[in-house]
mmCIF file with all atom_site columns, N, CA and C in Angstrom:
data_model
loop_
_atom_site.group_PDB
_atom_site.id
_atom_site.type_symbol
_atom_site.label_atom_id
_atom_site.label_alt_id
_atom_site.label_comp_id
_atom_site.label_asym_id
_atom_site.label_entity_id
_atom_site.label_seq_id
_atom_site.pdbx_PDB_ins_code
_atom_site.Cartn_x
_atom_site.Cartn_y
_atom_site.Cartn_z
_atom_site.occupancy
_atom_site.B_iso_or_equiv
_atom_site.pdbx_formal_charge
_atom_site.auth_seq_id
_atom_site.auth_comp_id
_atom_site.auth_asym_id
_atom_site.auth_atom_id
_atom_site.pdbx_PDB_model_num
ATOM 1   N N  . MET A 1 1  ? -20.743 199.578 -51.863 1.00 54.00 ? 1  MET A N  1
ATOM 2   C CA . MET A 1 1  ? -20.465 200.543 -50.826 1.00 54.00 ? 1  MET A CA 1
ATOM 3   C C  . MET A 1 1  ? -21.406 201.734 -51.035 1.00 54.00 ? 1  MET A C  1
ATOM 4   N N  . LEU A 1 2  ? -21.998 202.206 -49.975 1.00 52.00 ? 2  LEU A N  1
ATOM 5   C CA . LEU A 1 2  ? -22.957 203.304 -50.053 1.00 52.00 ? 2  LEU A CA 1
ATOM 6   C C  . LEU A 1 2  ? -22.413 204.529 -49.320 1.00 52.00 ? 2  LEU A C  1
ATOM 7   N N  . ASP A 1 3  ? -22.779 205.708 -49.806 1.00 53.00 ? 3  ASP A N  1
ATOM 8   C CA . ASP A 1 3  ? -22.405 206.922 -49.089 1.00 53.00 ? 3  ASP A CA 1
ATOM 9   C C  . ASP A 1 3  ? -23.466 207.218 -48.027 1.00 53.00 ? 3  ASP A C  1
ATOM 10  N N  . ILE A 1 4  ? -23.399 208.379 -47.400 1.00 59.00 ? 4  ILE A N  1
ATOM 11  C CA . ILE A 1 4  ? -24.315 208.694 -46.308 1.00 59.00 ? 4  ILE A CA 1
ATOM 12  C C  . ILE A 1 4  ? -25.761 208.852 -46.779 1.00 59.00 ? 4  ILE A C  1
ATOM 13  N N  . HIS A 1 5  ? -25.958 209.039 -48.082 1.00 58.00 ? 5  HIS A N  1
ATOM 14  C CA . HIS A 1 5  ? -27.299 209.199 -48.634 1.00 58.00 ? 5  HIS A CA 1
ATOM 15  C C  . HIS A 1 5  ? -27.838 207.886 -49.194 1.00 58.00 ? 5  HIS A C  1
ATOM 16  N N  . GLY A 1 6  ? -27.082 206.798 -49.047 1.00 56.00 ? 6  GLY A N  1
ATOM 17  C CA . GLY A 1 6  ? -27.525 205.506 -49.551 1.00 56.00 ? 6  GLY A CA 1
ATOM 18  C C  . GLY A 1 6  ? -27.275 205.307 -51.027 1.00 56.00 ? 6  GLY A C  1
ATOM 19  N N  . VAL A 1 7  ? -26.385 206.114 -51.615 1.00 57.00 ? 7  VAL A N  1
ATOM 20  C CA . VAL A 1 7  ? -26.071 206.018 -53.039 1.00 57.00 ? 7  VAL A CA 1
ATOM 21  C C  . VAL A 1 7  ? -24.824 205.156 -53.196 1.00 57.00 ? 7  VAL A C  1
ATOM 22  N N  . PHE A 1 8  ? -24.900 204.219 -54.131 1.00 57.00 ? 8  PHE A N  1
ATOM 23  C CA . PHE A 1 8  ? -23.778 203.321 -54.370 1.00 57.00 ? 8  PHE A CA 1
ATOM 24  C C  . PHE A 1 8  ? -22.594 204.098 -54.924 1.00 57.00 ? 8  PHE A C  1
ATOM 25  N N  . LEU A 1 9  ? -21.431 203.885 -54.362 1.00 61.00 ? 9  LEU A N  1
ATOM 26  C CA . LEU A 1 9  ? -20.223 204.579 -54.808 1.00 61.00 ? 9  LEU A CA 1
ATOM 27  C C  . LEU A 1 9  ? -19.492 203.725 -55.842 1.00 61.00 ? 9  LEU A C  1
ATOM 28  N N  . TYR A 1 10 ? -19.707 204.038 -57.101 1.00 62.00 ? 10 TYR A N  1
ATOM 29  C CA . TYR A 1 10 ? -19.078 203.292 -58.174 1.00 62.00 ? 10 TYR A CA 1
ATOM 30  C C  . TYR A 1 10 ? -17.579 203.524 -58.227 1.00 62.00 ? 10 TYR A C  1
ATOM 31  N N  . THR A 1 11 ? -17.140 204.725 -57.874 1.00 69.00 ? 11 THR A N  1
ATOM 32  C CA . THR A 1 11 ? -15.722 205.037 -57.978 1.00 69.00 ? 11 THR A CA 1
ATOM 33  C C  . THR A 1 11 ? -14.898 204.151 -57.058 1.00 69.00 ? 11 THR A C  1
ATOM 34  N N  . ASP A 1 12 ? -15.364 203.903 -55.838 1.00 72.00 ? 12 ASP A N  1
ATOM 35  C CA . ASP A 1 12 ? -14.638 203.024 -54.930 1.00 72.00 ? 12 ASP A CA 1
ATOM 36  C C  . ASP A 1 12 ? -14.622 201.599 -55.466 1.00 72.00 ? 12 ASP A C  1
ATOM 37  N N  . TYR A 1 13 ? -15.745 201.170 -55.981 1.00 74.00 ? 13 TYR A N  1
ATOM 38  C CA . TYR A 1 13 ? -15.850 199.819 -56.517 1.00 74.00 ? 13 TYR A CA 1
ATOM 39  C C  . TYR A 1 13 ? -14.926 199.640 -57.714 1.00 74.00 ? 13 TYR A C  1
ATOM 40  N N  . ILE A 1 14 ? -14.936 200.606 -58.622 1.00 78.00 ? 14 ILE A N  1
ATOM 41  C CA . ILE A 1 14 ? -14.084 200.544 -59.811 1.00 78.00 ? 14 ILE A CA 1
ATOM 42  C C  . ILE A 1 14 ? -12.614 200.588 -59.407 1.00 78.00 ? 14 ILE A C  1
ATOM 43  N N  . MET A 1 15 ? -12.279 201.417 -58.442 1.00 80.00 ? 15 MET A N  1
ATOM 44  C CA . MET A 1 15 ? -10.899 201.504 -57.985 1.00 80.00 ? 15 MET A CA 1
ATOM 45  C C  . MET A 1 15 ? -10.444 200.177 -57.380 1.00 80.00 ? 15 MET A C  1
ATOM 46  N N  . GLN A 1 16 ? -11.303 199.539 -56.617 1.00 83.00 ? 16 GLN A N  1
ATOM 47  C CA . GLN A 1 16 ? -10.961 198.240 -56.047 1.00 83.00 ? 16 GLN A CA 1
ATOM 48  C C  . GLN A 1 16 ? -10.753 197.197 -57.135 1.00 83.00 ? 16 GLN A C  1
ATOM 49  N N  . LEU A 1 17 ? -11.585 197.244 -58.177 1.00 86.00 ? 17 LEU A N  1
ATOM 50  C CA . LEU A 1 17 ? -11.411 196.314 -59.296 1.00 86.00 ? 17 LEU A CA 1
ATOM 51  C C  . LEU A 1 17 ? -10.083 196.552 -60.004 1.00 86.00 ? 17 LEU A C  1
ATOM 52  N N  . ARG A 1 18 ? -9.746  197.806 -60.218 1.00 87.00 ? 18 ARG A N  1
ATOM 53  C CA . ARG A 1 18 ? -8.482  198.132 -60.890 1.00 87.00 ? 18 ARG A CA 1
ATOM 54  C C  . ARG A 1 18 ? -7.281  197.683 -60.060 1.00 87.00 ? 18 ARG A C  1
ATOM 55  N N  . ILE A 1 19 ? -7.347  197.894 -58.764 1.00 87.00 ? 19 ILE A N  1
ATOM 56  C CA . ILE A 1 19 ? -6.253  197.475 -57.889 1.00 87.00 ? 19 ILE A CA 1
ATOM 57  C C  . ILE A 1 19 ? -6.099  195.963 -57.943 1.00 87.00 ? 19 ILE A C  1
ATOM 58  N N  . LYS A 1 20 ? -7.205  195.237 -57.942 1.00 91.00 ? 20 LYS A N  1
ATOM 59  C CA . LYS A 1 20 ? -7.160  193.776 -58.007 1.00 91.00 ? 20 LYS A CA 1
ATOM 60  C C  . LYS A 1 20 ? -6.553  193.327 -59.330 1.00 91.00 ? 20 LYS A C  1
ATOM 61  N N  . GLN A 1 21 ? -6.930  194.004 -60.432 1.00 93.00 ? 21 GLN A N  1
ATOM 62  C CA . GLN A 1 21 ? -6.378  193.663 -61.741 1.00 93.00 ? 21 GLN A CA 1
ATOM 63  C C  . GLN A 1 21 ? -4.874  193.912 -61.774 1.00 93.00 ? 21 GLN A C  1
ATOM 64  N N  . ILE A 1 22 ? -4.440  195.023 -61.205 1.00 91.00 ? 22 ILE A N  1
ATOM 65  C CA . ILE A 1 22 ? -3.008  195.341 -61.178 1.00 91.00 ? 22 ILE A CA 1
ATOM 66  C C  . ILE A 1 22 ? -2.261  194.320 -60.333 1.00 91.00 ? 22 ILE A C  1
ATOM 67  N N  . GLU A 1 23 ? -2.842  193.927 -59.203 1.00 92.00 ? 23 GLU A N  1
ATOM 68  C CA . GLU A 1 23 ? -2.202  192.921 -58.362 1.00 92.00 ? 23 GLU A CA 1
ATOM 69  C C  . GLU A 1 23 ? -2.035  191.601 -59.105 1.00 92.00 ? 23 GLU A C  1
ATOM 70  N N  . LEU A 1 24 ? -3.044  191.203 -59.870 1.00 94.00 ? 24 LEU A N  1
ATOM 71  C CA . LEU A 1 24 ? -2.951  189.964 -60.641 1.00 94.00 ? 24 LEU A CA 1
ATOM 72  C C  . LEU A 1 24 ? -1.868  190.062 -61.719 1.00 94.00 ? 24 LEU A C  1
ATOM 73  N N  . LYS A 1 25 ? -1.794  191.206 -62.381 1.00 94.00 ? 25 LYS A N  1
ATOM 74  C CA . LYS A 1 25 ? -0.758  191.403 -63.401 1.00 94.00 ? 25 LYS A CA 1
ATOM 75  C C  . LYS A 1 25 ? 0.645   191.397 -62.775 1.00 94.00 ? 25 LYS A C  1
ATOM 76  N N  . LEU A 1 26 ? 0.777   192.005 -61.598 1.00 94.00 ? 26 LEU A N  1
ATOM 77  C CA . LEU A 1 26 ? 2.066   192.005 -60.909 1.00 94.00 ? 26 LEU A CA 1
ATOM 78  C C  . LEU A 1 26 ? 2.462   190.592 -60.493 1.00 94.00 ? 26 LEU A C  1
ATOM 79  N N  . ARG A 1 27 ? 1.497   189.818 -60.032 1.00 94.00 ? 27 ARG A N  1
ATOM 80  C CA . ARG A 1 27 ? 1.788   188.438 -59.637 1.00 94.00 ? 27 ARG A CA 1
ATOM 81  C C  . ARG A 1 27 ? 2.301   187.646 -60.834 1.00 94.00 ? 27 ARG A C  1
ATOM 82  N N  . LYS A 1 28 ? 1.675   187.821 -61.998 1.00 96.00 ? 28 LYS A N  1
ATOM 83  C CA . LYS A 1 28 ? 2.105   187.140 -63.220 1.00 96.00 ? 28 LYS A CA 1
ATOM 84  C C  . LYS A 1 28 ? 3.498   187.618 -63.636 1.00 96.00 ? 28 LYS A C  1
ATOM 85  N N  . ALA A 1 29 ? 3.739   188.917 -63.527 1.00 95.00 ? 29 ALA A N  1
ATOM 86  C CA . ALA A 1 29 ? 5.046   189.458 -63.871 1.00 95.00 ? 29 ALA A CA 1
ATOM 87  C C  . ALA A 1 29 ? 6.118   188.908 -62.934 1.00 95.00 ? 29 ALA A C  1
ATOM 88  N N  . ASN A 1 30 ? 5.790   188.762 -61.650 1.00 94.00 ? 30 ASN A N  1
ATOM 89  C CA . ASN A 1 30 ? 6.751   188.200 -60.698 1.00 94.00 ? 30 ASN A CA 1
ATOM 90  C C  . ASN A 1 30 ? 7.088   186.753 -61.039 1.00 94.00 ? 30 ASN A C  1
ATOM 91  N N  . GLU A 1 31 ? 6.115   185.990 -61.488 1.00 96.00 ? 31 GLU A N  1
ATOM 92  C CA . GLU A 1 31 ? 6.370   184.617 -61.916 1.00 96.00 ? 31 GLU A CA 1
ATOM 93  C C  . GLU A 1 31 ? 7.325   184.586 -63.100 1.00 96.00 ? 31 GLU A C  1
ATOM 94  N N  . LEU A 1 32 ? 7.109   185.494 -64.054 1.00 96.00 ? 32 LEU A N  1
ATOM 95  C CA . LEU A 1 32 ? 7.985   185.563 -65.221 1.00 96.00 ? 32 LEU A CA 1
ATOM 96  C C  . LEU A 1 32 ? 9.394   186.004 -64.832 1.00 96.00 ? 32 LEU A C  1
ATOM 97  N N  . ILE A 1 33 ? 9.501   186.939 -63.894 1.00 96.00 ? 33 ILE A N  1
ATOM 98  C CA . ILE A 1 33 ? 10.810  187.404 -63.423 1.00 96.00 ? 33 ILE A CA 1
ATOM 99  C C  . ILE A 1 33 ? 11.584  186.248 -62.810 1.00 96.00 ? 33 ILE A C  1
ATOM 100 N N  . ILE A 1 34 ? 10.914  185.428 -62.010 1.00 95.00 ? 34 ILE A N  1
ATOM 101 C CA . ILE A 1 34 ? 11.583  184.280 -61.391 1.00 95.00 ? 34 ILE A CA 1
ATOM 102 C C  . ILE A 1 34 ? 12.086  183.315 -62.462 1.00 95.00 ? 34 ILE A C  1
ATOM 103 N N  . GLN A 1 35 ? 11.264  183.064 -63.472 1.00 96.00 ? 35 GLN A N  1
ATOM 104 C CA . GLN A 1 35 ? 11.686  182.181 -64.560 1.00 96.00 ? 35 GLN A CA 1
ATOM 105 C C  . GLN A 1 35 ? 12.903  182.751 -65.288 1.00 96.00 ? 35 GLN A C  1
ATOM 106 N N  . LEU A 1 36 ? 12.893  184.061 -65.535 1.00 95.00 ? 36 LEU A N  1
ATOM 107 C CA . LEU A 1 36 ? 14.023  184.688 -66.215 1.00 95.00 ? 36 LEU A CA 1
ATOM 108 C C  . LEU A 1 36 ? 15.289  184.666 -65.359 1.00 95.00 ? 36 LEU A C  1
ATOM 109 N N  . LYS A 1 37 ? 15.134  184.880 -64.051 1.00 93.00 ? 37 LYS A N  1
ATOM 110 C CA . LYS A 1 37 ? 16.299  184.831 -63.164 1.00 93.00 ? 37 LYS A CA 1
ATOM 111 C C  . LYS A 1 37 ? 16.928  183.449 -63.167 1.00 93.00 ? 37 LYS A C  1
ATOM 112 N N  . VAL A 1 38 ? 16.103  182.426 -63.163 1.00 94.00 ? 38 VAL A N  1
ATOM 113 C CA . VAL A 1 38 ? 16.635  181.056 -63.199 1.00 94.00 ? 38 VAL A CA 1
ATOM 114 C C  . VAL A 1 38 ? 17.314  180.791 -64.545 1.00 94.00 ? 38 VAL A C  1
ATOM 115 N N  . LYS A 1 39 ? 16.702  181.246 -65.611 1.00 94.00 ? 39 LYS A N  1
ATOM 116 C CA . LYS A 1 39 ? 17.229  181.002 -66.949 1.00 94.00 ? 39 LYS A CA 1
ATOM 117 C C  . LYS A 1 39 ? 18.571  181.702 -67.168 1.00 94.00 ? 39 LYS A C  1
ATOM 118 N N  . TYR A 1 40 ? 18.700  182.925 -66.674 1.00 94.00 ? 40 TYR A N  1
ATOM 119 C CA . TYR A 1 40 ? 19.907  183.718 -66.930 1.00 94.00 ? 40 TYR A CA 1
ATOM 120 C C  . TYR A 1 40 ? 20.801  183.847 -65.702 1.00 94.00 ? 40 TYR A C  1
ATOM 121 N N  . LEU A 1 41 ? 20.753  182.876 -64.839 1.00 92.00 ? 41 LEU A N  1
ATOM 122 C CA . LEU A 1 41 ? 21.547  182.898 -63.614 1.00 92.00 ? 41 LEU A CA 1
ATOM 123 C C  . LEU A 1 41 ? 23.045  182.962 -63.915 1.00 92.00 ? 41 LEU A C  1
ATOM 124 N N  . ASN A 1 42 ? 23.470  182.339 -64.997 1.00 94.00 ? 42 ASN A N  1
ATOM 125 C CA . ASN A 1 42 ? 24.897  182.290 -65.344 1.00 94.00 ? 42 ASN A CA 1
ATOM 126 C C  . ASN A 1 42 ? 25.372  183.490 -66.153 1.00 94.00 ? 42 ASN A C  1
ATOM 127 N N  . GLN A 1 43 ? 24.483  184.409 -66.457 1.00 94.00 ? 43 GLN A N  1
ATOM 128 C CA . GLN A 1 43 ? 24.848  185.596 -67.236 1.00 94.00 ? 43 GLN A CA 1
ATOM 129 C C  . GLN A 1 43 ? 24.639  186.828 -66.367 1.00 94.00 ? 43 GLN A C  1
ATOM 130 N N  . PRO A 1 44 ? 25.704  187.295 -65.695 1.00 92.00 ? 44 PRO A N  1
ATOM 131 C CA . PRO A 1 44 ? 25.567  188.385 -64.720 1.00 92.00 ? 44 PRO A CA 1
ATOM 132 C C  . PRO A 1 44 ? 24.966  189.673 -65.278 1.00 92.00 ? 44 PRO A C  1
ATOM 133 N N  . ALA A 1 45 ? 25.294  190.038 -66.495 1.00 93.00 ? 45 ALA A N  1
ATOM 134 C CA . ALA A 1 45 ? 24.783  191.294 -67.059 1.00 93.00 ? 45 ALA A CA 1
ATOM 135 C C  . ALA A 1 45 ? 23.262  191.220 -67.236 1.00 93.00 ? 45 ALA A C  1
ATOM 136 N N  . VAL A 1 46 ? 22.786  190.135 -67.789 1.00 94.00 ? 46 VAL A N  1
ATOM 137 C CA . VAL A 1 46 ? 21.354  189.968 -68.007 1.00 94.00 ? 46 VAL A CA 1
ATOM 138 C C  . VAL A 1 46 ? 20.637  189.828 -66.669 1.00 94.00 ? 46 VAL A C  1
ATOM 139 N N  . TYR A 1 47 ? 21.235  189.058 -65.755 1.00 93.00 ? 47 TYR A N  1
ATOM 140 C CA . TYR A 1 47 ? 20.634  188.833 -64.441 1.00 93.00 ? 47 TYR A CA 1
ATOM 141 C C  . TYR A 1 47 ? 20.475  190.154 -63.687 1.00 93.00 ? 47 TYR A C  1
ATOM 142 N N  . SER A 1 48 ? 21.477  191.019 -63.770 1.00 93.00 ? 48 SER A N  1
ATOM 143 C CA . SER A 1 48 ? 21.383  192.302 -63.061 1.00 93.00 ? 48 SER A CA 1
ATOM 144 C C  . SER A 1 48 ? 20.290  193.183 -63.661 1.00 93.00 ? 48 SER A C  1
ATOM 145 N N  . ASP A 1 49 ? 20.112  193.132 -64.982 1.00 95.00 ? 49 ASP A N  1
ATOM 146 C CA . ASP A 1 49 ? 19.023  193.886 -65.616 1.00 95.00 ? 49 ASP A CA 1
ATOM 147 C C  . ASP A 1 49 ? 17.656  193.369 -65.166 1.00 95.00 ? 49 ASP A C  1
ATOM 148 N N  . ILE A 1 50 ? 17.524  192.059 -65.110 1.00 95.00 ? 50 ILE A N  1
ATOM 149 C CA . ILE A 1 50 ? 16.277  191.454 -64.639 1.00 95.00 ? 50 ILE A CA 1
ATOM 150 C C  . ILE A 1 50 ? 16.021  191.855 -63.194 1.00 95.00 ? 50 ILE A C  1
ATOM 151 N N  . ASN A 1 51 ? 17.072  191.882 -62.403 1.00 94.00 ? 51 ASN A N  1
ATOM 152 C CA . ASN A 1 51 ? 16.940  192.250 -60.991 1.00 94.00 ? 51 ASN A CA 1
ATOM 153 C C  . ASN A 1 51 ? 16.466  193.701 -60.836 1.00 94.00 ? 51 ASN A C  1
ATOM 154 N N  . ARG A 1 52 ? 16.947  194.596 -61.695 1.00 95.00 ? 52 ARG A N  1
ATOM 155 C CA . ARG A 1 52 ? 16.485  195.991 -61.649 1.00 95.00 ? 52 ARG A CA 1
ATOM 156 C C  . ARG A 1 52 ? 15.004  196.107 -61.981 1.00 95.00 ? 52 ARG A C  1
ATOM 157 N N  . ILE A 1 53 ? 14.573  195.334 -62.961 1.00 95.00 ? 53 ILE A N  1
ATOM 158 C CA . ILE A 1 53 ? 13.146  195.314 -63.302 1.00 95.00 ? 53 ILE A CA 1
ATOM 159 C C  . ILE A 1 53 ? 12.342  194.801 -62.111 1.00 95.00 ? 53 ILE A C  1
ATOM 160 N N  . ASP A 1 54 ? 12.849  193.759 -61.473 1.00 94.00 ? 54 ASP A N  1
ATOM 161 C CA . ASP A 1 54 ? 12.176  193.192 -60.304 1.00 94.00 ? 54 ASP A CA 1
ATOM 162 C C  . ASP A 1 54 ? 12.057  194.223 -59.184 1.00 94.00 ? 54 ASP A C  1
ATOM 163 N N  . GLU A 1 55 ? 13.088  195.014 -58.979 1.00 95.00 ? 55 GLU A N  1
ATOM 164 C CA . GLU A 1 55 ? 13.040  196.052 -57.948 1.00 95.00 ? 55 GLU A CA 1
ATOM 165 C C  . GLU A 1 55 ? 11.958  197.082 -58.249 1.00 95.00 ? 55 GLU A C  1
ATOM 166 N N  . LYS A 1 56 ? 11.802  197.448 -59.507 1.00 94.00 ? 56 LYS A N  1
ATOM 167 C CA . LYS A 1 56 ? 10.748  198.400 -59.891 1.00 94.00 ? 56 LYS A CA 1
ATOM 168 C C  . LYS A 1 56 ? 9.358   197.812 -59.661 1.00 94.00 ? 56 LYS A C  1
ATOM 169 N N  . LEU A 1 57 ? 9.199   196.533 -59.963 1.00 93.00 ? 57 LEU A N  1
ATOM 170 C CA . LEU A 1 57 ? 7.916   195.878 -59.714 1.00 93.00 ? 57 LEU A CA 1
ATOM 171 C C  . LEU A 1 57 ? 7.601   195.832 -58.224 1.00 93.00 ? 57 LEU A C  1
ATOM 172 N N  . ILE A 1 58 ? 8.613   195.631 -57.413 1.00 93.00 ? 58 ILE A N  1
ATOM 173 C CA . ILE A 1 58 ? 8.430   195.633 -55.960 1.00 93.00 ? 58 ILE A CA 1
ATOM 174 C C  . ILE A 1 58 ? 7.988   197.019 -55.487 1.00 93.00 ? 58 ILE A C  1
ATOM 175 N N  . GLU A 1 59 ? 8.562   198.074 -56.067 1.00 93.00 ? 59 GLU A N  1
ATOM 176 C CA . GLU A 1 59 ? 8.153   199.436 -55.718 1.00 93.00 ? 59 GLU A CA 1
ATOM 177 C C  . GLU A 1 59 ? 6.679   199.666 -56.059 1.00 93.00 ? 59 GLU A C  1
ATOM 178 N N  . ILE A 1 60 ? 6.252   199.191 -57.223 1.00 91.00 ? 60 ILE A N  1
ATOM 179 C CA . ILE A 1 60 ? 4.851   199.337 -57.632 1.00 91.00 ? 60 ILE A CA 1
ATOM 180 C C  . ILE A 1 60 ? 3.943   198.570 -56.680 1.00 91.00 ? 60 ILE A C  1
ATOM 181 N N  . ASP A 1 61 ? 4.366   197.373 -56.312 1.00 90.00 ? 61 ASP A N  1
ATOM 182 C CA . ASP A 1 61 ? 3.581   196.563 -55.382 1.00 90.00 ? 61 ASP A CA 1
ATOM 183 C C  . ASP A 1 61 ? 3.430   197.257 -54.031 1.00 90.00 ? 61 ASP A C  1
ATOM 184 N N  . LYS A 1 62 ? 4.474   197.915 -53.571 1.00 91.00 ? 62 LYS A N  1
ATOM 185 C CA . LYS A 1 62 ? 4.404   198.646 -52.310 1.00 91.00 ? 62 LYS A CA 1
ATOM 186 C C  . LYS A 1 62 ? 3.434   199.832 -52.397 1.00 91.00 ? 62 LYS A C  1
ATOM 187 N N  . LEU A 1 63 ? 3.411   200.502 -53.543 1.00 89.00 ? 63 LEU A N  1
ATOM 188 C CA . LEU A 1 63 ? 2.472   201.604 -53.744 1.00 89.00 ? 63 LEU A CA 1
ATOM 189 C C  . LEU A 1 63 ? 1.031   201.117 -53.662 1.00 89.00 ? 63 LEU A C  1
ATOM 190 N N  . ILE A 1 64 ? 0.780   199.971 -54.253 1.00 86.00 ? 64 ILE A N  1
ATOM 191 C CA . ILE A 1 64 ? -0.571  199.410 -54.217 1.00 86.00 ? 64 ILE A CA 1
ATOM 192 C C  . ILE A 1 64 ? -0.943  199.019 -52.807 1.00 86.00 ? 64 ILE A C  1
ATOM 193 N N  . ASP A 1 65 ? -0.014  198.412 -52.069 1.00 83.00 ? 65 ASP A N  1
ATOM 194 C CA . ASP A 1 65 ? -0.288  198.019 -50.685 1.00 83.00 ? 65 ASP A CA 1
ATOM 195 C C  . ASP A 1 65 ? -0.572  199.222 -49.807 1.00 83.00 ? 65 ASP A C  1
ATOM 196 N N  . ASN A 1 66 ? 0.079   200.347 -50.072 1.00 79.00 ? 66 ASN A N  1
ATOM 197 C CA . ASN A 1 66 ? -0.146  201.550 -49.285 1.00 79.00 ? 66 ASN A CA 1
ATOM 198 C C  . ASN A 1 66 ? -1.514  202.178 -49.586 1.00 79.00 ? 66 ASN A C  1
ATOM 199 N N  . ASN A 1 67 ? -2.074  201.913 -50.757 1.00 64.00 ? 67 ASN A N  1
ATOM 200 C CA . ASN A 1 67 ? -3.373  202.476 -51.137 1.00 64.00 ? 67 ASN A CA 1
ATOM 201 C C  . ASN A 1 67 ? -4.551  201.707 -50.563 1.00 64.00 ? 67 ASN A C  1
ATOM 202 N N  . LYS A 1 68 ? -4.313  200.540 -50.031 1.00 58.00 ? 68 LYS A N  1
ATOM 203 C CA . LYS A 1 68 ? -5.429  199.733 -49.504 1.00 58.00 ? 68 LYS A CA 1
ATOM 204 C C  . LYS A 1 68 ? -5.916  200.274 -48.196 1.00 58.00 ? 68 LYS A C  1
#
Protein backbone atom coordinates (compact mmCIF):
# COMPACT_ATOMS: atom_id res chain seq x y z
CA MET A 1 0.00 0.00 0.00
CA LEU A 2 1.40 3.40 -0.95
CA ASP A 3 0.66 6.84 0.43
CA ILE A 4 0.11 9.93 -1.73
CA HIS A 5 3.88 10.33 -2.18
CA GLY A 6 4.36 6.75 -3.40
CA VAL A 7 5.94 5.57 -0.14
CA PHE A 8 5.09 2.08 1.03
CA LEU A 9 3.09 2.11 4.26
CA TYR A 10 4.63 -0.55 6.46
CA THR A 11 2.36 0.21 9.39
CA ASP A 12 -0.78 -0.78 7.47
CA TYR A 13 0.90 -3.90 6.18
CA ILE A 14 2.15 -4.90 9.63
CA MET A 15 -1.26 -4.22 11.15
CA GLN A 16 -2.92 -6.43 8.55
CA LEU A 17 -0.44 -9.20 9.31
CA ARG A 18 -1.12 -8.92 13.04
CA ILE A 19 -4.87 -9.01 12.51
CA LYS A 20 -4.51 -12.12 10.35
CA GLN A 21 -2.35 -13.77 13.03
CA ILE A 22 -4.90 -12.95 15.72
CA GLU A 23 -7.72 -14.31 13.57
CA LEU A 24 -5.83 -17.58 13.11
CA LYS A 25 -5.19 -17.86 16.85
CA LEU A 26 -8.87 -17.16 17.58
CA ARG A 27 -9.93 -19.83 15.09
CA LYS A 28 -7.68 -22.36 16.84
CA ALA A 29 -9.00 -21.29 20.24
CA ASN A 30 -12.58 -21.72 18.99
CA GLU A 31 -11.77 -25.27 17.89
CA LEU A 32 -10.39 -26.03 21.34
CA ILE A 33 -13.45 -24.47 23.01
CA ILE A 34 -15.74 -26.74 20.99
CA GLN A 35 -13.71 -29.79 22.01
CA LEU A 36 -13.87 -28.75 25.66
CA LYS A 37 -17.62 -28.12 25.49
CA VAL A 38 -18.18 -31.60 24.09
CA LYS A 39 -15.87 -33.15 26.68
CA TYR A 40 -17.46 -31.41 29.67
CA LEU A 41 -21.06 -31.38 28.49
CA ASN A 42 -22.15 -33.42 31.53
CA GLN A 43 -20.44 -31.13 34.04
CA PRO A 44 -22.50 -27.92 34.27
CA ALA A 45 -20.00 -25.95 36.37
CA VAL A 46 -17.09 -26.58 34.02
CA TYR A 47 -19.29 -26.13 30.94
CA SER A 48 -20.48 -22.72 32.15
CA ASP A 49 -16.87 -21.60 32.73
CA ILE A 50 -15.93 -22.71 29.22
CA ASN A 51 -18.95 -20.86 27.88
CA ARG A 52 -17.82 -17.63 29.58
CA ILE A 53 -14.40 -17.96 27.98
CA ASP A 54 -16.11 -18.52 24.63
CA GLU A 55 -18.14 -15.34 25.08
CA LYS A 56 -14.95 -13.34 25.68
CA LEU A 57 -13.38 -14.79 22.55
CA ILE A 58 -16.47 -13.79 20.59
CA GLU A 59 -16.10 -10.23 21.91
CA ILE A 60 -12.47 -10.14 20.74
CA ASP A 61 -13.49 -11.49 17.35
CA LYS A 62 -16.09 -8.73 17.01
CA LEU A 63 -13.45 -6.09 17.82
CA ILE A 64 -11.24 -7.43 15.07
CA ASP A 65 -14.12 -7.48 12.58
CA ASN A 66 -14.90 -3.85 13.39
CA ASN A 67 -11.27 -2.84 12.68
CA LYS A 68 -11.30 -4.18 9.13
